[in-house]
Protein backbone atom coordinates (compact mmCIF):
# COMPACT_ATOMS: atom_id res chain seq x y z
CA UNK A 1 0.00 0.00 0.00
CA UNK A 2 1.27 3.48 -0.89
CA UNK A 3 2.23 6.02 1.81
CA UNK A 4 1.31 9.69 1.71
CA UNK A 5 2.70 12.80 3.38
CA UNK A 6 0.36 15.43 4.88
CA UNK A 7 1.16 17.80 2.02
CA UNK A 8 0.36 15.13 -0.51
CA UNK A 9 -2.93 14.26 1.21
CA UNK A 10 -4.03 17.90 1.01
CA UNK A 11 -3.66 17.78 -2.76
CA UNK A 12 -5.84 14.68 -3.11
CA UNK A 13 -9.33 15.03 -4.43
CA UNK A 14 -12.44 13.25 -3.16
CA UNK A 15 -12.08 10.30 -5.50
CA UNK A 16 -8.46 9.75 -4.44
CA UNK A 17 -9.47 9.83 -0.77
CA UNK A 18 -12.21 7.28 -1.36
CA UNK A 19 -9.72 5.02 -3.14
CA UNK A 20 -7.30 5.26 -0.22
CA UNK A 21 -10.08 4.55 2.27
CA UNK A 22 -11.15 1.47 0.31
CA UNK A 23 -7.56 0.30 0.12
CA UNK A 24 -7.16 0.70 3.88
CA UNK A 25 -10.42 -1.15 4.49
CA UNK A 26 -9.26 -4.01 2.30
CA UNK A 27 -5.96 -4.26 4.14
CA UNK A 28 -7.78 -4.15 7.46
CA UNK A 29 -10.12 -6.96 6.38
CA UNK A 30 -7.11 -9.00 5.32
CA UNK A 31 -5.44 -8.48 8.70
CA UNK A 32 -8.65 -9.49 10.49
CA UNK A 33 -8.83 -12.67 8.38
CA UNK A 34 -5.18 -13.47 9.11
CA UNK A 35 -5.82 -12.93 12.82
CA UNK A 36 -8.85 -15.24 12.66
CA UNK A 37 -6.81 -17.87 10.82
CA UNK A 38 -4.07 -17.64 13.45
CA UNK A 39 -6.62 -18.05 16.25
CA UNK A 40 -8.13 -21.04 14.43
CA UNK A 41 -4.72 -22.67 14.05
CA UNK A 42 -3.99 -21.96 17.69
CA UNK A 43 -7.25 -23.62 18.73
CA UNK A 44 -6.50 -26.59 16.48
CA UNK A 45 -3.03 -26.89 18.00
CA UNK A 46 -4.43 -26.82 21.54
CA UNK A 47 -7.04 -29.42 20.56
CA UNK A 48 -4.39 -31.69 19.01
CA UNK A 49 -2.18 -31.21 22.06
CA UNK A 50 -5.02 -32.34 24.33
CA UNK A 51 -5.78 -35.30 22.07
CA UNK A 52 -2.10 -36.27 22.19
CA UNK A 53 -2.11 -36.05 25.98
CA UNK A 54 -5.18 -38.27 26.20
CA UNK A 55 -3.67 -40.70 23.68
CA UNK A 56 -0.47 -40.94 25.73
CA UNK A 57 -2.45 -41.58 28.92
CA UNK A 58 -4.52 -44.21 27.13
CA UNK A 59 -1.39 -45.82 25.69
CA UNK A 60 0.26 -45.93 29.12
CA UNK A 61 -2.83 -47.56 30.61
CA UNK A 62 -3.05 -50.10 27.78
CA UNK A 63 0.67 -50.84 28.14
CA UNK A 64 0.23 -51.46 31.88
CA UNK A 65 -2.65 -53.83 31.17
CA UNK A 66 -0.67 -55.62 28.47
CA UNK A 67 2.36 -56.04 30.73
CA UNK A 68 0.11 -57.36 33.53
CA UNK A 69 -1.50 -59.84 31.14
CA UNK A 70 1.88 -60.89 29.71
CA UNK A 71 3.36 -61.23 33.19
CA UNK A 72 0.54 -63.62 34.12
CA UNK A 73 0.80 -65.52 30.83
CA UNK A 74 4.58 -65.84 31.08
CA UNK A 75 4.29 -66.97 34.68
CA UNK A 76 1.85 -69.69 33.64
CA UNK A 77 4.15 -70.76 30.81
CA UNK A 78 7.01 -71.07 33.27
CA UNK A 79 4.85 -72.87 35.84
CA UNK A 80 4.14 -75.54 33.23
CA UNK A 81 7.89 -76.21 33.20
CA UNK A 82 8.33 -76.57 36.94
CA UNK A 83 9.09 -80.30 36.63
CA UNK A 84 11.50 -79.80 33.72
CA UNK A 85 15.27 -79.68 33.61
CA UNK A 86 17.49 -78.59 30.75
CA UNK A 87 20.82 -80.29 30.18
CA UNK A 88 23.44 -78.86 27.83
CA UNK A 89 26.56 -80.62 26.60
CA UNK A 90 24.82 -83.82 25.57
CA UNK A 91 26.59 -85.33 22.58
CA UNK A 92 24.48 -84.50 19.49
CA UNK A 93 25.42 -87.89 18.02
CA UNK A 94 23.52 -89.80 20.71
CA UNK A 95 20.39 -91.29 19.20
CA UNK A 96 17.13 -89.82 20.43
CA UNK A 97 15.95 -93.19 21.73
CA UNK A 98 19.04 -93.35 23.97
CA UNK A 99 18.72 -89.84 25.43
CA UNK A 100 16.79 -90.85 28.53
CA UNK A 101 19.25 -93.66 29.27
CA UNK A 102 22.20 -91.24 29.10
CA UNK A 103 20.50 -88.57 31.20
CA UNK A 104 19.61 -91.11 33.91
CA UNK A 105 23.23 -92.26 33.88
CA UNK A 106 24.30 -88.66 34.56
CA UNK A 107 21.85 -88.49 37.46
CA UNK A 108 23.27 -91.72 38.86
CA UNK A 109 26.75 -90.18 38.70
CA UNK A 110 25.53 -87.36 40.94
CA UNK A 111 23.95 -89.94 43.27
CA UNK A 112 20.40 -88.85 42.45
CA UNK A 113 18.14 -91.86 42.57
CA UNK A 114 16.10 -90.99 39.49
CA UNK A 115 14.83 -93.96 37.52
CA UNK A 116 12.80 -94.28 34.35
CA UNK A 117 9.51 -94.46 36.26
CA UNK A 118 10.07 -90.88 37.46
CA UNK A 119 10.53 -89.60 33.90
CA UNK A 120 7.56 -88.31 31.92
CA UNK A 121 9.48 -87.30 28.80
CA UNK A 122 12.98 -86.69 27.51
CA UNK A 123 13.81 -85.03 24.19
CA UNK A 124 16.11 -82.57 22.49
CA UNK A 125 15.22 -78.94 22.07
CA UNK A 126 13.49 -78.25 18.77
CA UNK A 127 16.14 -75.70 17.82
CA UNK A 128 18.45 -77.28 15.23
CA UNK A 129 21.21 -74.88 16.25
CA UNK A 130 21.30 -76.34 19.77
CA UNK A 131 21.27 -80.11 19.31
CA UNK A 132 23.30 -80.63 22.50
CA UNK A 133 20.48 -79.34 24.73
CA UNK A 134 18.02 -81.85 26.17
CA UNK A 135 14.81 -81.35 28.13
CA UNK A 136 13.75 -83.94 30.66
CA UNK A 137 10.45 -83.74 32.51
CA UNK A 138 10.15 -85.53 35.83
CA UNK A 139 6.93 -86.51 37.50
CA UNK A 140 7.53 -84.53 40.71
CA UNK A 141 8.98 -81.11 41.48
CA UNK A 142 10.80 -82.47 44.52
CA UNK A 143 12.83 -84.75 42.24
CA UNK A 144 13.76 -81.72 40.13
CA UNK A 145 14.97 -79.90 43.24
CA UNK A 146 16.94 -82.96 44.30
CA UNK A 147 18.85 -82.93 41.01
CA UNK A 148 19.42 -79.17 41.15
CA UNK A 149 20.80 -79.36 44.68
CA UNK A 150 23.39 -81.93 43.63
CA UNK A 151 24.28 -80.59 40.16
CA UNK A 152 27.49 -79.00 41.46
CA UNK A 153 28.88 -82.51 41.81
CA UNK A 154 29.17 -82.56 38.02
CA UNK A 155 32.22 -80.30 38.26
CA UNK A 156 34.19 -83.07 39.95
CA UNK A 157 32.91 -85.98 37.87
CA UNK A 158 34.51 -87.64 34.89
CA UNK A 159 31.80 -88.50 32.39
CA UNK A 160 34.14 -89.81 29.73
CA UNK A 161 33.23 -93.39 30.59
CA UNK A 162 29.69 -92.76 29.36
CA UNK A 163 30.84 -90.80 26.34
CA UNK A 164 30.07 -87.34 27.70
CA UNK A 165 32.11 -84.26 28.49
CA UNK A 166 31.09 -81.11 30.33
CA UNK A 167 27.40 -81.31 31.26
CA UNK A 168 25.35 -78.48 32.75
CA UNK A 169 21.97 -78.91 34.43
CA UNK A 170 19.58 -76.00 34.92
CA UNK A 171 15.93 -75.26 35.37
CA UNK A 172 14.11 -75.17 32.06
CA UNK A 173 12.97 -71.63 31.21
CA UNK A 174 10.16 -70.67 28.86
CA UNK A 175 11.18 -68.48 25.90
CA UNK A 176 10.07 -65.26 27.62
CA UNK A 177 12.14 -65.98 30.72
CA UNK A 178 15.06 -67.00 28.50
CA UNK A 179 14.85 -63.52 26.99
CA UNK A 180 15.05 -61.99 30.48
CA UNK A 181 17.99 -64.29 31.22
CA UNK A 182 19.86 -63.27 28.06
CA UNK A 183 19.32 -59.57 28.76
CA UNK A 184 20.47 -60.02 32.35
CA UNK A 185 23.57 -61.77 31.02
CA UNK A 186 24.15 -58.79 28.71
CA UNK A 187 23.92 -56.39 31.65
CA UNK A 188 26.27 -58.55 33.68
CA UNK A 189 28.87 -58.55 30.89
CA UNK A 190 28.61 -54.76 30.75
CA UNK A 191 29.11 -54.69 34.54
CA UNK A 192 25.75 -52.97 35.05
CA UNK A 193 24.69 -55.67 37.53
CA UNK A 194 26.86 -57.71 39.88
CA UNK A 195 25.14 -61.09 39.48
CA UNK A 196 22.21 -62.96 37.94
CA UNK A 197 20.82 -66.44 38.50
CA UNK A 198 17.71 -68.59 38.31
CA UNK A 199 15.87 -69.72 41.41
CA UNK A 200 12.56 -71.54 41.52
CA UNK A 201 11.93 -70.86 37.84
CA UNK A 202 12.53 -67.11 38.03
CA UNK A 203 15.43 -64.94 36.91
CA UNK A 204 16.93 -62.88 39.72
CA UNK A 205 19.60 -60.19 39.74
CA UNK A 206 21.62 -58.09 42.14
CA UNK A 207 22.62 -54.63 40.95
CA UNK A 208 25.42 -54.44 43.52
CA UNK A 209 27.08 -56.95 45.83
CA UNK A 210 25.32 -55.51 48.89
CA UNK A 211 21.97 -54.74 47.28
CA UNK A 212 18.72 -56.69 47.56
CA UNK A 213 17.85 -59.49 45.17
CA UNK A 214 15.39 -58.38 42.46
CA UNK A 215 13.05 -60.95 40.89
CA UNK A 216 12.29 -60.38 37.21
CA UNK A 217 9.05 -61.64 35.68
CA UNK A 218 8.84 -59.36 32.63
CA UNK A 219 11.34 -57.71 30.29
CA UNK A 220 9.85 -54.33 31.30
CA UNK A 221 11.29 -54.88 34.78
CA UNK A 222 14.74 -54.36 33.25
CA UNK A 223 13.51 -51.44 31.15
CA UNK A 224 12.25 -49.71 34.32
CA UNK A 225 15.42 -50.48 36.28
CA UNK A 226 17.79 -49.27 33.56
CA UNK A 227 15.98 -46.62 31.44
CA UNK A 228 19.29 -45.30 30.08
CA UNK A 229 20.12 -48.65 28.45
CA UNK A 230 18.56 -50.06 25.28
CA UNK A 231 17.42 -53.38 26.72
CA UNK A 232 15.86 -54.38 23.40
CA UNK A 233 19.16 -54.13 21.52
CA UNK A 234 19.76 -57.40 19.69
CA UNK A 235 16.28 -58.69 20.66
CA UNK A 236 17.08 -62.38 20.70
CA UNK A 237 16.77 -65.23 23.19
mmCIF file of N, CA and C in Angstrom, residues 10-63:
data_model
loop_
_atom_site.group_PDB
_atom_site.id
_atom_site.type_symbol
_atom_site.label_atom_id
_atom_site.label_comp_id
_atom_site.label_asym_id
_atom_site.label_seq_id
_atom_site.Cartn_x
_atom_site.Cartn_y
_atom_site.Cartn_z
ATOM 1 N N UNK A 10 -3.249 16.673 1.220
ATOM 2 C CA UNK A 10 -4.029 17.898 1.011
ATOM 3 C C UNK A 10 -4.332 18.128 -0.469
ATOM 4 N N UNK A 11 -3.478 17.594 -1.320
ATOM 5 C CA UNK A 11 -3.657 17.784 -2.755
ATOM 6 C C UNK A 11 -4.599 16.747 -3.374
ATOM 7 N N UNK A 12 -4.967 15.729 -2.566
ATOM 8 C CA UNK A 12 -5.837 14.682 -3.105
ATOM 9 C C UNK A 12 -7.271 15.165 -3.233
ATOM 10 N N UNK A 13 -7.917 14.694 -4.288
ATOM 11 C CA UNK A 13 -9.328 15.027 -4.433
ATOM 12 C C UNK A 13 -10.184 13.972 -3.741
ATOM 13 N N UNK A 14 -11.494 14.127 -3.839
ATOM 14 C CA UNK A 14 -12.436 13.247 -3.158
ATOM 15 C C UNK A 14 -12.308 11.811 -3.651
ATOM 16 N N UNK A 15 -12.166 11.647 -4.953
ATOM 17 C CA UNK A 15 -12.077 10.303 -5.504
ATOM 18 C C UNK A 15 -10.816 9.585 -5.012
ATOM 19 N N UNK A 16 -9.693 10.353 -4.933
ATOM 20 C CA UNK A 16 -8.457 9.749 -4.439
ATOM 21 C C UNK A 16 -8.599 9.314 -2.990
ATOM 22 N N UNK A 17 -9.262 10.164 -2.185
ATOM 23 C CA UNK A 17 -9.467 9.832 -0.774
ATOM 24 C C UNK A 17 -10.309 8.576 -0.618
ATOM 25 N N UNK A 18 -11.356 8.456 -1.422
ATOM 26 C CA UNK A 18 -12.213 7.278 -1.355
ATOM 27 C C UNK A 18 -11.431 6.015 -1.732
ATOM 28 N N UNK A 19 -10.541 6.157 -2.722
ATOM 29 C CA UNK A 19 -9.721 5.023 -3.139
ATOM 30 C C UNK A 19 -8.789 4.577 -2.017
ATOM 31 N N UNK A 20 -8.216 5.578 -1.332
ATOM 32 C CA UNK A 20 -7.299 5.261 -0.219
ATOM 33 C C UNK A 20 -8.064 4.585 0.917
ATOM 34 N N UNK A 21 -9.264 5.131 1.200
ATOM 35 C CA UNK A 21 -10.083 4.549 2.273
ATOM 36 C C UNK A 21 -10.443 3.100 1.949
ATOM 37 N N UNK A 22 -10.799 2.823 0.726
ATOM 38 C CA UNK A 22 -11.153 1.469 0.309
ATOM 39 C C UNK A 22 -9.940 0.534 0.411
ATOM 40 N N UNK A 23 -8.789 1.100 0.034
ATOM 41 C CA UNK A 23 -7.560 0.305 0.122
ATOM 42 C C UNK A 23 -7.241 -0.056 1.571
ATOM 43 N N UNK A 24 -7.392 0.944 2.454
ATOM 44 C CA UNK A 24 -7.165 0.698 3.879
ATOM 45 C C UNK A 24 -8.151 -0.323 4.445
ATOM 46 N N UNK A 25 -9.399 -0.215 4.014
ATOM 47 C CA UNK A 25 -10.423 -1.149 4.486
ATOM 48 C C UNK A 25 -10.103 -2.577 4.057
ATOM 49 N N UNK A 26 -9.614 -2.688 2.824
ATOM 50 C CA UNK A 26 -9.256 -4.015 2.302
ATOM 51 C C UNK A 26 -8.105 -4.619 3.097
ATOM 52 N N UNK A 27 -7.091 -3.778 3.368
ATOM 53 C CA UNK A 27 -5.957 -4.263 4.144
ATOM 54 C C UNK A 27 -6.372 -4.638 5.559
ATOM 55 N N UNK A 28 -7.293 -3.850 6.103
ATOM 56 C CA UNK A 28 -7.778 -4.146 7.456
ATOM 57 C C UNK A 28 -8.514 -5.480 7.466
ATOM 58 N N UNK A 29 -9.370 -5.701 6.464
ATOM 59 C CA UNK A 29 -10.116 -6.957 6.381
ATOM 60 C C UNK A 29 -9.166 -8.153 6.245
ATOM 61 N N UNK A 30 -8.101 -7.930 5.473
ATOM 62 C CA UNK A 30 -7.113 -9.000 5.320
ATOM 63 C C UNK A 30 -6.431 -9.321 6.640
ATOM 64 N N UNK A 31 -6.104 -8.269 7.409
ATOM 65 C CA UNK A 31 -5.443 -8.483 8.701
ATOM 66 C C UNK A 31 -6.364 -9.188 9.685
ATOM 67 N N UNK A 32 -7.676 -8.818 9.617
ATOM 68 C CA UNK A 32 -8.652 -9.490 10.488
ATOM 69 C C UNK A 32 -8.739 -10.965 10.144
ATOM 70 N N UNK A 33 -8.748 -11.271 8.827
ATOM 71 C CA UNK A 33 -8.825 -12.666 8.375
ATOM 72 C C UNK A 33 -7.588 -13.446 8.810
ATOM 73 N N UNK A 34 -6.417 -12.814 8.682
ATOM 74 C CA UNK A 34 -5.180 -13.474 9.114
ATOM 75 C C UNK A 34 -5.217 -13.755 10.610
ATOM 76 N N UNK A 35 -5.702 -12.775 11.372
ATOM 77 C CA UNK A 35 -5.819 -12.933 12.822
ATOM 78 C C UNK A 35 -6.767 -14.077 13.169
ATOM 79 N N UNK A 36 -7.898 -14.152 12.429
ATOM 80 C CA UNK A 36 -8.849 -15.236 12.658
ATOM 81 C C UNK A 36 -8.234 -16.591 12.327
ATOM 82 N N UNK A 37 -7.472 -16.623 11.214
ATOM 83 C CA UNK A 37 -6.811 -17.875 10.822
ATOM 84 C C UNK A 37 -5.800 -18.318 11.874
ATOM 85 N N UNK A 38 -5.056 -17.327 12.403
ATOM 86 C CA UNK A 38 -4.068 -17.643 13.450
ATOM 87 C C UNK A 38 -4.753 -18.199 14.688
ATOM 88 N N UNK A 39 -5.871 -17.575 15.077
ATOM 89 C CA UNK A 39 -6.619 -18.054 16.246
ATOM 90 C C UNK A 39 -7.165 -19.459 16.015
ATOM 91 N N UNK A 40 -7.608 -19.719 14.764
ATOM 92 C CA UNK A 40 -8.131 -21.037 14.433
ATOM 93 C C UNK A 40 -7.028 -22.089 14.510
ATOM 94 N N UNK A 41 -5.852 -21.747 13.975
ATOM 95 C CA UNK A 41 -4.719 -22.665 14.048
ATOM 96 C C UNK A 41 -4.290 -22.909 15.485
ATOM 97 N N UNK A 42 -4.337 -21.838 16.286
ATOM 98 C CA UNK A 42 -3.986 -21.958 17.687
ATOM 99 C C UNK A 42 -4.948 -22.898 18.395
ATOM 100 N N UNK A 43 -6.245 -22.745 18.112
ATOM 101 C CA UNK A 43 -7.247 -23.624 18.731
ATOM 102 C C UNK A 43 -7.067 -25.073 18.281
ATOM 103 N N UNK A 44 -6.744 -25.246 16.988
ATOM 104 C CA UNK A 44 -6.497 -26.593 16.479
ATOM 105 C C UNK A 44 -5.277 -27.219 17.145
ATOM 106 N N UNK A 45 -4.242 -26.408 17.345
ATOM 107 C CA UNK A 45 -3.028 -26.891 18.003
ATOM 108 C C UNK A 45 -3.329 -27.323 19.438
ATOM 109 N N UNK A 46 -4.088 -26.484 20.153
ATOM 110 C CA UNK A 46 -4.435 -26.824 21.537
ATOM 111 C C UNK A 46 -5.279 -28.089 21.592
ATOM 112 N N UNK A 47 -6.194 -28.226 20.617
ATOM 113 C CA UNK A 47 -7.035 -29.416 20.561
ATOM 114 C C UNK A 47 -6.197 -30.667 20.289
ATOM 115 N N UNK A 48 -5.266 -30.553 19.333
ATOM 116 C CA UNK A 48 -4.394 -31.690 19.013
ATOM 117 C C UNK A 48 -3.478 -32.023 20.188
ATOM 118 N N UNK A 49 -3.030 -30.997 20.904
ATOM 119 C CA UNK A 49 -2.181 -31.214 22.061
ATOM 120 C C UNK A 49 -2.932 -31.983 23.146
ATOM 121 N N UNK A 50 -4.194 -31.647 23.344
ATOM 122 C CA UNK A 50 -5.018 -32.337 24.331
ATOM 123 C C UNK A 50 -5.282 -33.779 23.892
ATOM 124 N N UNK A 51 -5.559 -33.955 22.586
ATOM 125 C CA UNK A 51 -5.777 -35.304 22.067
ATOM 126 C C UNK A 51 -4.527 -36.161 22.244
ATOM 127 N N UNK A 52 -3.360 -35.549 22.013
ATOM 128 C CA UNK A 52 -2.102 -36.272 22.185
ATOM 129 C C UNK A 52 -1.903 -36.669 23.640
ATOM 130 N N UNK A 53 -2.237 -35.754 24.548
ATOM 131 C CA UNK A 53 -2.105 -36.054 25.982
ATOM 132 C C UNK A 53 -2.996 -37.228 26.366
ATOM 133 N N UNK A 54 -4.237 -37.189 25.891
ATOM 134 C CA UNK A 54 -5.176 -38.271 26.201
ATOM 135 C C UNK A 54 -4.722 -39.592 25.578
ATOM 136 N N UNK A 55 -4.161 -39.499 24.353
ATOM 137 C CA UNK A 55 -3.673 -40.699 23.679
ATOM 138 C C UNK A 55 -2.502 -41.320 24.447
ATOM 139 N N UNK A 56 -1.605 -40.460 24.953
ATOM 140 C CA UNK A 56 -0.468 -40.945 25.732
ATOM 141 C C UNK A 56 -0.940 -41.616 27.016
ATOM 142 N N UNK A 57 -1.913 -40.996 27.691
ATOM 143 C CA UNK A 57 -2.449 -41.579 28.916
ATOM 144 C C UNK A 57 -3.103 -42.924 28.622
ATOM 145 N N UNK A 58 -3.864 -42.967 27.515
ATOM 146 C CA UNK A 58 -4.522 -44.214 27.131
ATOM 147 C C UNK A 58 -3.494 -45.283 26.784
ATOM 148 N N UNK A 59 -2.437 -44.872 26.069
ATOM 149 C CA UNK A 59 -1.387 -45.819 25.690
ATOM 150 C C UNK A 59 -0.667 -46.365 26.915
ATOM 151 N N UNK A 60 -0.395 -45.496 27.883
ATOM 152 C CA UNK A 60 0.256 -45.930 29.121
ATOM 153 C C UNK A 60 -0.612 -46.928 29.870
ATOM 154 N N UNK A 61 -1.914 -46.655 29.919
ATOM 155 C CA UNK A 61 -2.834 -47.555 30.609
ATOM 156 C C UNK A 61 -2.913 -48.902 29.891
ATOM 157 N N UNK A 62 -2.995 -48.861 28.556
ATOM 158 C CA UNK A 62 -3.048 -50.103 27.781
ATOM 159 C C UNK A 62 -1.750 -50.892 27.926
ATOM 160 N N UNK A 63 -0.618 -50.172 27.967
ATOM 161 C CA UNK A 63 0.673 -50.835 28.144
ATOM 162 C C UNK A 63 0.746 -51.530 29.496
#
